Structure formats: C-alpha cells, structure tokens
Amino acid sequence: MKIEIVVDPSRPLPLTSRVAPAPAVNGRTQPPRAAATRGRRQVRGRGGARKSERPAKTAADLDAEMEDYTAANAPAAAA
C-alpha cells in the first residue's frame, strides 16, 4: 500500500498551528459529577486531604526538636 501526502510547499502552515496544542472540540471535556456518578459514590481519584487534628508546630518547637536530635545523635568526642 502506498500513501502519498500532498502539501503545497509555497503555503506552509504557520508555526503556531504546528506547535500549539489542538483546540478543544467542545467546551466540556469531562461530564458533570452528578451525571458521571449516577447517584453512587465516586470511586476514582485519590480522595480529599484529611484535616490534621494536631496544631501546626512553631519555629521554636522545630528548633527545640532539632537541638534534641543533634544532641542525641552526636558522635562521641575522641579522647
């Protein structure tokens, strides 16, 4: 089977049409969630992030932890 593609070299396509992604055919790429799940629980995806129950640590707390860590893991001084 032989296929020939004929292109007019005097009228090349502009670079933007060759490099840019293809435009969307329609505005909606995904169906709405209600129609997609049909009343069932959504099973795909990674799920939402859970809210942390502990308070965020301050810089002073982190510094104190680092001091404790370095003091506990410091090598013994050679005598």
PDB file of N, CA and C in Angstrom, residues 4 9 52-54 59-60 62:
ATOM      1  N   GLU A   4       0.435   8.747  -0.393  1.00  0.00           N
ATOM      2  CA  GLU A   4       1.127   9.990  -0.710  1.00  0.00           C
ATOM      3  C   GLU A   4       0.399  11.138  -0.037  1.00  0.00           C
ATOM      4  N   PRO A   9       4.153  23.391  -0.933  1.00  0.00           N
ATOM      5  CA  PRO A   9       5.299  23.982  -0.238  1.00  0.00           C
ATOM      6  C   PRO A   9       5.293  25.505  -0.266  1.00  0.00           C
ATOM      7  N   SER A  52      -5.743  17.892  59.485  1.00  0.00           N
ATOM      8  CA  SER A  52      -4.861  17.498  60.569  1.00  0.00           C
ATOM      9  C   SER A  52      -5.491  17.876  61.902  1.00  0.00           C
ATOM     10  N   GLU A  53      -5.441  16.948  62.867  1.00  0.00           N
ATOM     11  CA  GLU A  53      -6.034  17.214  64.170  1.00  0.00           C
ATOM     12  C   GLU A  53      -5.045  17.860  65.130  1.00  0.00           C
ATOM     13  N   ARG A  54      -3.755  17.751  64.839  1.00  0.00           N
ATOM     14  CA  ARG A  54      -2.777  18.358  65.723  1.00  0.00           C
ATOM     15  C   ARG A  54      -2.457  19.768  65.234  1.00  0.00           C
ATOM     16  N   ALA A  59       8.202  27.658  64.860  1.00  0.00           N
ATOM     17  CA  ALA A  59       9.636  27.617  64.587  1.00  0.00           C
ATOM     18  C   ALA A  59      10.414  27.265  65.855  1.00  0.00           C
ATOM     19  N   ALA A  60       9.950  27.744  66.997  1.00  0.00           N
ATOM     20  CA  ALA A  60      10.629  27.440  68.260  1.00  0.00           C
ATOM     21  C   ALA A  60      10.530  25.947  68.576  1.00  0.00           C
ATOM     22  N   LEU A  62      10.226  23.493  66.382  1.00  0.00           N
ATOM     23  CA  LEU A  62      11.096  22.790  65.441  1.00  0.00           C
ATOM     24  C   LEU A  62      12.567  22.938  65.827  1.00  0.00           C
TER      25      LEU A  62
END
